[in-house]
Amino acid sequence: MKKYTSGYSFWKKQQQRGVLALLLCCVILQIAYFLVDVPSSSAFSQERVIALQEQIDSLKVQESEKEKQYALSSFNPNFISDYKAYILGISAEELSRLQSFRETGKYVNSAKEFQAVTQVSDSLLATIEPLMKFPDWVTKKKENYHSYEKKTEKIIKKDLNTASIEDLLPIRGIGEKLADRIIKYRVKVQGFSSKKQLSEIYGLSEDVITEVWKYFELLSMPEIIKLNINEVSKKELSKVPYLSHKEVDEVLIFRSERRTINSLDELKSIGFTPEKIEQLGWYLKVN
């Protein structure tokens, strides 16, 4: 010890005081560490955790209330979302069946149809059925089915060959464009000679055509002046509907080879189908 402190007497007074002060501070800090009760930071952290947990619980309650309200709101089963299905208890597999069914362009129009497609249980169906909401036309169709049949029986059909655009607009599936297209095509073919001609109009689906014939009929046939196929010129023949320029040339060549065409059925030998010959029969004759 003497070896390490022998030089202390040679230190300056200021240096000696500094060393003593440093030692004194170390002793005081040691005593304070053991004697002074410093508040633990863990107590503060625990209180903070409790407060945060209460906030989380409050948010969970609010979210639960929102989910209940969302689950109790009415919905159209044809447009149910993944989240709505989850809230109602519809499994992903059951929802997938509905989505596959909807991809075919079909709709479910009753709770029974919904169950048949999705295969949900009877207990789940009983819970969600009161929430199902279908379009008004589905409900009215069910409520007034018999009265609707009686109305259709009393329909007085109009003549499609004299119908106007205004007459066609009430037909389900026909707007102004389609109505105008029907009238223009009627002019082009010089009046409808067959119901088949309606299917030749671009944009008319089979369902719309069916609706048309519920309210219209060919009550009068068009007055078409038929041209003699043995005398008609190329210019006149070109104006006949259903004949392309190539087919016009084929008919004229065939006529020149035969000299006289005695029946339109002879055109089968140049590849004309029975349907084509029927169509030409509305505009052409053989004598």
PDB file of C-alpha atoms in Angstrom, residues 101-266:
ATOM      1  CA  PHE A 101     -73.845 -20.672 -59.746  1.00  0.00           C
ATOM      2  CA  ARG A 102     -73.855 -16.892 -60.328  1.00  0.00           C
ATOM      3  CA  GLU A 103     -71.044 -17.160 -62.877  1.00  0.00           C
ATOM      4  CA  THR A 104     -73.461 -19.057 -65.144  1.00  0.00           C
ATOM      5  CA  GLY A 105     -75.617 -15.908 -65.344  1.00  0.00           C
ATOM      6  CA  LYS A 106     -78.370 -17.309 -63.114  1.00  0.00           C
ATOM      7  CA  TYR A 107     -79.930 -15.878 -59.945  1.00  0.00           C
ATOM      8  CA  VAL A 108     -81.468 -17.342 -56.816  1.00  0.00           C
ATOM      9  CA  ASN A 109     -84.978 -15.952 -56.344  1.00  0.00           C
ATOM     10  CA  SER A 110     -85.996 -17.563 -53.062  1.00  0.00           C
ATOM     11  CA  ALA A 111     -84.561 -18.831 -49.799  1.00  0.00           C
ATOM     12  CA  LYS A 112     -85.158 -22.417 -50.910  1.00  0.00           C
ATOM     13  CA  GLU A 113     -83.183 -21.851 -54.104  1.00  0.00           C
ATOM     14  CA  PHE A 114     -80.402 -20.279 -52.016  1.00  0.00           C
ATOM     15  CA  GLN A 115     -80.255 -23.385 -49.814  1.00  0.00           C
ATOM     16  CA  ALA A 116     -80.355 -25.713 -52.826  1.00  0.00           C
ATOM     17  CA  VAL A 117     -77.377 -23.938 -54.376  1.00  0.00           C
ATOM     18  CA  THR A 118     -75.245 -23.305 -51.269  1.00  0.00           C
ATOM     19  CA  GLN A 119     -76.334 -26.390 -49.270  1.00  0.00           C
ATOM     20  CA  VAL A 120     -76.506 -24.406 -46.021  1.00  0.00           C
ATOM     21  CA  SER A 121     -78.095 -26.163 -43.054  1.00  0.00           C
ATOM     22  CA  ASP A 122     -81.764 -25.761 -42.137  1.00  0.00           C
ATOM     23  CA  SER A 123     -80.831 -24.061 -38.862  1.00  0.00           C
ATOM     24  CA  LEU A 124     -78.652 -21.455 -40.595  1.00  0.00           C
ATOM     25  CA  LEU A 125     -81.301 -20.853 -43.264  1.00  0.00           C
ATOM     26  CA  ALA A 126     -83.915 -20.247 -40.563  1.00  0.00           C
ATOM     27  CA  THR A 127     -81.618 -17.609 -39.049  1.00  0.00           C
ATOM     28  CA  ILE A 128     -80.736 -15.694 -42.224  1.00  0.00           C
ATOM     29  CA  GLU A 129     -83.953 -16.110 -44.230  1.00  0.00           C
ATOM     30  CA  PRO A 130     -85.696 -13.106 -42.547  1.00  0.00           C
ATOM     31  CA  LEU A 131     -82.749 -10.937 -43.653  1.00  0.00           C
ATOM     32  CA  MET A 132     -82.935 -11.958 -47.323  1.00  0.00           C
ATOM     33  CA  LYS A 133     -84.235  -9.268 -49.642  1.00  0.00           C
ATOM     34  CA  PHE A 134     -85.022 -10.014 -53.268  1.00  0.00           C
ATOM     35  CA  PRO A 135     -85.798  -7.463 -56.043  1.00  0.00           C
ATOM     36  CA  ASP A 136     -89.338  -6.082 -56.195  1.00  0.00           C
ATOM     37  CA  TRP A 137     -90.094  -7.797 -59.484  1.00  0.00           C
ATOM     38  CA  VAL A 138     -89.405 -11.197 -57.894  1.00  0.00           C
ATOM     39  CA  THR A 139     -91.742 -10.448 -54.990  1.00  0.00           C
ATOM     40  CA  LYS A 140     -94.469  -9.080 -57.243  1.00  0.00           C
ATOM     41  CA  LYS A 141     -94.136 -12.053 -59.543  1.00  0.00           C
ATOM     42  CA  LYS A 142     -94.806 -14.392 -56.626  1.00  0.00           C
ATOM     43  CA  GLU A 143     -97.671 -12.324 -55.211  1.00  0.00           C
ATOM     44  CA  ASN A 144     -99.446 -11.669 -58.498  1.00  0.00           C
ATOM     45  CA  TYR A 145     -98.625 -14.825 -60.433  1.00  0.00           C
ATOM     46  CA  HIS A 146    -102.221 -15.817 -61.139  1.00  0.00           C
ATOM     47  CA  SER A 147    -103.365 -12.277 -61.902  1.00  0.00           C
ATOM     48  CA  TYR A 148    -100.391 -11.955 -64.285  1.00  0.00           C
ATOM     49  CA  GLU A 149    -101.540 -15.054 -66.172  1.00  0.00           C
ATOM     50  CA  LYS A 150    -105.022 -13.607 -66.514  1.00  0.00           C
ATOM     51  CA  LYS A 151    -103.595 -10.376 -67.918  1.00  0.00           C
ATOM     52  CA  THR A 152    -101.550 -12.218 -70.530  1.00  0.00           C
ATOM     53  CA  GLU A 153    -104.643 -14.089 -71.664  1.00  0.00           C
ATOM     54  CA  LYS A 154    -106.393 -10.793 -72.384  1.00  0.00           C
ATOM     55  CA  ILE A 155    -103.571  -9.356 -74.526  1.00  0.00           C
ATOM     56  CA  ILE A 156    -104.757  -8.129 -77.901  1.00  0.00           C
ATOM     57  CA  LYS A 157    -101.889  -8.675 -80.305  1.00  0.00           C
ATOM     58  CA  LYS A 158    -100.876  -5.966 -82.761  1.00  0.00           C
ATOM     59  CA  ASP A 159     -99.584  -6.342 -86.305  1.00  0.00           C
ATOM     60  CA  LEU A 160     -95.789  -6.261 -86.359  1.00  0.00           C
ATOM     61  CA  ASN A 161     -95.848  -5.137 -89.999  1.00  0.00           C
ATOM     62  CA  THR A 162     -97.616  -1.918 -89.017  1.00  0.00           C
ATOM     63  CA  ALA A 163     -96.129  -1.385 -85.546  1.00  0.00           C
ATOM     64  CA  SER A 164     -94.363   1.876 -84.721  1.00  0.00           C
ATOM     65  CA  ILE A 165     -91.361   2.486 -82.499  1.00  0.00           C
ATOM     66  CA  GLU A 166     -93.711   3.622 -79.723  1.00  0.00           C
ATOM     67  CA  ASP A 167     -95.580   0.312 -79.985  1.00  0.00           C
ATOM     68  CA  LEU A 168     -92.366  -1.656 -79.505  1.00  0.00           C
ATOM     69  CA  LEU A 169     -90.878   0.281 -76.574  1.00  0.00           C
ATOM     70  CA  PRO A 170     -93.099  -1.304 -73.859  1.00  0.00           C
ATOM     71  CA  ILE A 171     -91.671  -4.741 -74.705  1.00  0.00           C
ATOM     72  CA  ARG A 172     -89.267  -5.900 -71.989  1.00  0.00           C
ATOM     73  CA  GLY A 173     -85.716  -5.822 -73.357  1.00  0.00           C
ATOM     74  CA  ILE A 174     -86.398  -3.367 -76.198  1.00  0.00           C
ATOM     75  CA  GLY A 175     -85.134   0.198 -76.039  1.00  0.00           C
ATOM     76  CA  GLU A 176     -85.174   2.973 -78.613  1.00  0.00           C
ATOM     77  CA  LYS A 177     -82.170   1.587 -80.529  1.00  0.00           C
ATOM     78  CA  LEU A 178     -83.593  -1.920 -80.901  1.00  0.00           C
ATOM     79  CA  ALA A 179     -87.047  -0.609 -81.740  1.00  0.00           C
ATOM     80  CA  ASP A 180     -85.568   1.596 -84.469  1.00  0.00           C
ATOM     81  CA  ARG A 181     -83.473  -1.338 -85.741  1.00  0.00           C
ATOM     82  CA  ILE A 182     -86.583  -3.535 -86.058  1.00  0.00           C
ATOM     83  CA  ILE A 183     -88.445  -0.901 -88.072  1.00  0.00           C
ATOM     84  CA  LYS A 184     -85.456  -0.285 -90.379  1.00  0.00           C
ATOM     85  CA  TYR A 185     -85.000  -4.003 -91.005  1.00  0.00           C
ATOM     86  CA  ARG A 186     -88.701  -4.327 -91.797  1.00  0.00           C
ATOM     87  CA  VAL A 187     -88.290  -1.637 -94.438  1.00  0.00           C
ATOM     88  CA  LYS A 188     -85.187  -3.364 -95.819  1.00  0.00           C
ATOM     89  CA  VAL A 189     -86.965  -6.700 -96.312  1.00  0.00           C
ATOM     90  CA  GLN A 190     -90.131  -4.909 -97.552  1.00  0.00           C
ATOM     91  CA  GLY A 191     -92.142  -6.201 -94.625  1.00  0.00           C
ATOM     92  CA  PHE A 192     -91.911  -9.361 -92.544  1.00  0.00           C
ATOM     93  CA  SER A 193     -93.021 -12.416 -94.487  1.00  0.00           C
ATOM     94  CA  SER A 194     -92.034 -14.897 -91.760  1.00  0.00           C
ATOM     95  CA  LYS A 195     -91.483 -14.882 -88.009  1.00  0.00           C
ATOM     96  CA  LYS A 196     -88.018 -16.265 -88.670  1.00  0.00           C
ATOM     97  CA  GLN A 197     -86.904 -12.897 -90.004  1.00  0.00           C
ATOM     98  CA  LEU A 198     -87.019 -11.355 -86.551  1.00  0.00           C
ATOM     99  CA  SER A 199     -84.094 -13.545 -85.478  1.00  0.00           C
ATOM    100  CA  GLU A 200     -82.015 -12.030 -88.303  1.00  0.00           C
ATOM    101  CA  ILE A 201     -81.927  -8.651 -86.557  1.00  0.00           C
ATOM    102  CA  TYR A 202     -78.669  -7.967 -84.740  1.00  0.00           C
ATOM    103  CA  GLY A 203     -79.020  -7.584 -80.975  1.00  0.00           C
ATOM    104  CA  LEU A 204     -82.333  -9.394 -80.536  1.00  0.00           C
ATOM    105  CA  SER A 205     -81.935 -12.308 -78.142  1.00  0.00           C
ATOM    106  CA  GLU A 206     -84.254 -15.312 -78.096  1.00  0.00           C
ATOM    107  CA  ASP A 207     -85.853 -14.051 -74.871  1.00  0.00           C
ATOM    108  CA  VAL A 208     -86.665 -10.666 -76.404  1.00  0.00           C
ATOM    109  CA  ILE A 209     -88.038 -12.300 -79.563  1.00  0.00           C
ATOM    110  CA  THR A 210     -90.293 -14.458 -77.395  1.00  0.00           C
ATOM    111  CA  GLU A 211     -91.556 -11.312 -75.661  1.00  0.00           C
ATOM    112  CA  VAL A 212     -92.271  -9.668 -79.033  1.00  0.00           C
ATOM    113  CA  TRP A 213     -94.492 -12.521 -80.182  1.00  0.00           C
ATOM    114  CA  LYS A 214     -96.458 -12.304 -76.932  1.00  0.00           C
ATOM    115  CA  TYR A 215     -97.749  -8.918 -78.012  1.00  0.00           C
ATOM    116  CA  PHE A 216     -97.421  -8.962 -81.806  1.00  0.00           C
ATOM    117  CA  GLU A 217     -98.350 -11.149 -84.751  1.00  0.00           C
ATOM    118  CA  LEU A 218     -98.006 -11.046 -88.535  1.00  0.00           C
ATOM    119  CA  LEU A 219    -101.629 -10.076 -89.083  1.00  0.00           C
ATOM    120  CA  SER A 220    -101.006  -8.729 -92.582  1.00  0.00           C
ATOM    121  CA  MET A 221     -98.525  -9.971 -95.150  1.00  0.00           C
ATOM    122  CA  PRO A 222     -96.360  -7.475 -97.023  1.00  0.00           C
ATOM    123  CA  GLU A 223     -97.332  -6.558-100.581  1.00  0.00           C
ATOM    124  CA  ILE A 224     -94.120  -7.412-102.399  1.00  0.00           C
ATOM    125  CA  ILE A 225     -93.992  -7.176-106.182  1.00  0.00           C
ATOM    126  CA  LYS A 226     -92.190 -10.356-107.214  1.00  0.00           C
ATOM    127  CA  LEU A 227     -89.675 -10.242-110.030  1.00  0.00           C
ATOM    128  CA  ASN A 228     -89.528 -12.886-112.746  1.00  0.00           C
ATOM    129  CA  ILE A 229     -86.217 -14.679-112.261  1.00  0.00           C
ATOM    130  CA  ASN A 230     -86.050 -15.406-115.996  1.00  0.00           C
ATOM    131  CA  GLU A 231     -86.337 -11.733-116.935  1.00  0.00           C
ATOM    132  CA  VAL A 232     -84.852  -9.797-114.030  1.00  0.00           C
ATOM    133  CA  SER A 233     -81.737  -7.720-114.721  1.00  0.00           C
ATOM    134  CA  LYS A 234     -78.561  -7.841-112.675  1.00  0.00           C
ATOM    135  CA  LYS A 235     -79.302  -4.434-111.171  1.00  0.00           C
ATOM    136  CA  GLU A 236     -82.785  -5.494-110.090  1.00  0.00           C
ATOM    137  CA  LEU A 237     -81.551  -8.846-108.795  1.00  0.00           C
ATOM    138  CA  SER A 238     -78.905  -7.075-106.697  1.00  0.00           C
ATOM    139  CA  LYS A 239     -81.663  -5.304-104.771  1.00  0.00           C
ATOM    140  CA  VAL A 240     -83.255  -8.580-103.660  1.00  0.00           C
ATOM    141  CA  PRO A 241     -82.572  -9.213 -99.942  1.00  0.00           C
ATOM    142  CA  TYR A 242     -80.642 -12.346 -98.988  1.00  0.00           C
ATOM    143  CA  LEU A 243     -78.531 -12.321-102.193  1.00  0.00           C
ATOM    144  CA  SER A 244     -74.866 -11.349-102.111  1.00  0.00           C
ATOM    145  CA  HIS A 245     -73.088  -9.998-105.211  1.00  0.00           C
ATOM    146  CA  LYS A 246     -71.460 -13.375-105.736  1.00  0.00           C
ATOM    147  CA  GLU A 247     -74.800 -15.172-105.501  1.00  0.00           C
ATOM    148  CA  VAL A 248     -76.346 -12.733-107.994  1.00  0.00           C
ATOM    149  CA  ASP A 249     -73.660 -13.664-110.538  1.00  0.00           C
ATOM    150  CA  GLU A 250     -74.195 -17.372-109.820  1.00  0.00           C
ATOM    151  CA  VAL A 251     -77.937 -17.065-110.474  1.00  0.00           C
ATOM    152  CA  LEU A 252     -77.383 -15.203-113.751  1.00  0.00           C
ATOM    153  CA  ILE A 253     -74.806 -17.750-114.975  1.00  0.00           C
ATOM    154  CA  PHE A 254     -77.135 -20.594-114.006  1.00  0.00           C
ATOM    155  CA  ARG A 255     -80.009 -18.924-115.880  1.00  0.00           C
ATOM    156  CA  SER A 256     -77.905 -18.456-119.003  1.00  0.00           C
ATOM    157  CA  GLU A 257     -76.945 -22.136-118.925  1.00  0.00           C
ATOM    158  CA  ARG A 258     -80.502 -23.346-118.385  1.00  0.00           C
ATOM    159  CA  ARG A 259     -82.059 -20.612-120.509  1.00  0.00           C
ATOM    160  CA  THR A 260     -85.239 -21.011-118.466  1.00  0.00           C
ATOM    161  CA  ILE A 261     -85.623 -21.677-114.772  1.00  0.00           C
ATOM    162  CA  ASN A 262     -88.877 -23.558-114.217  1.00  0.00           C
ATOM    163  CA  SER A 263     -88.707 -23.700-110.385  1.00  0.00           C
ATOM    164  CA  LEU A 264     -86.745 -21.918-107.695  1.00  0.00           C
ATOM    165  CA  ASP A 265     -85.899 -25.352-106.311  1.00  0.00           C
ATOM    166  CA  GLU A 266     -83.536 -25.750-109.277  1.00  0.00           C
TER     167      GLU A 266
END
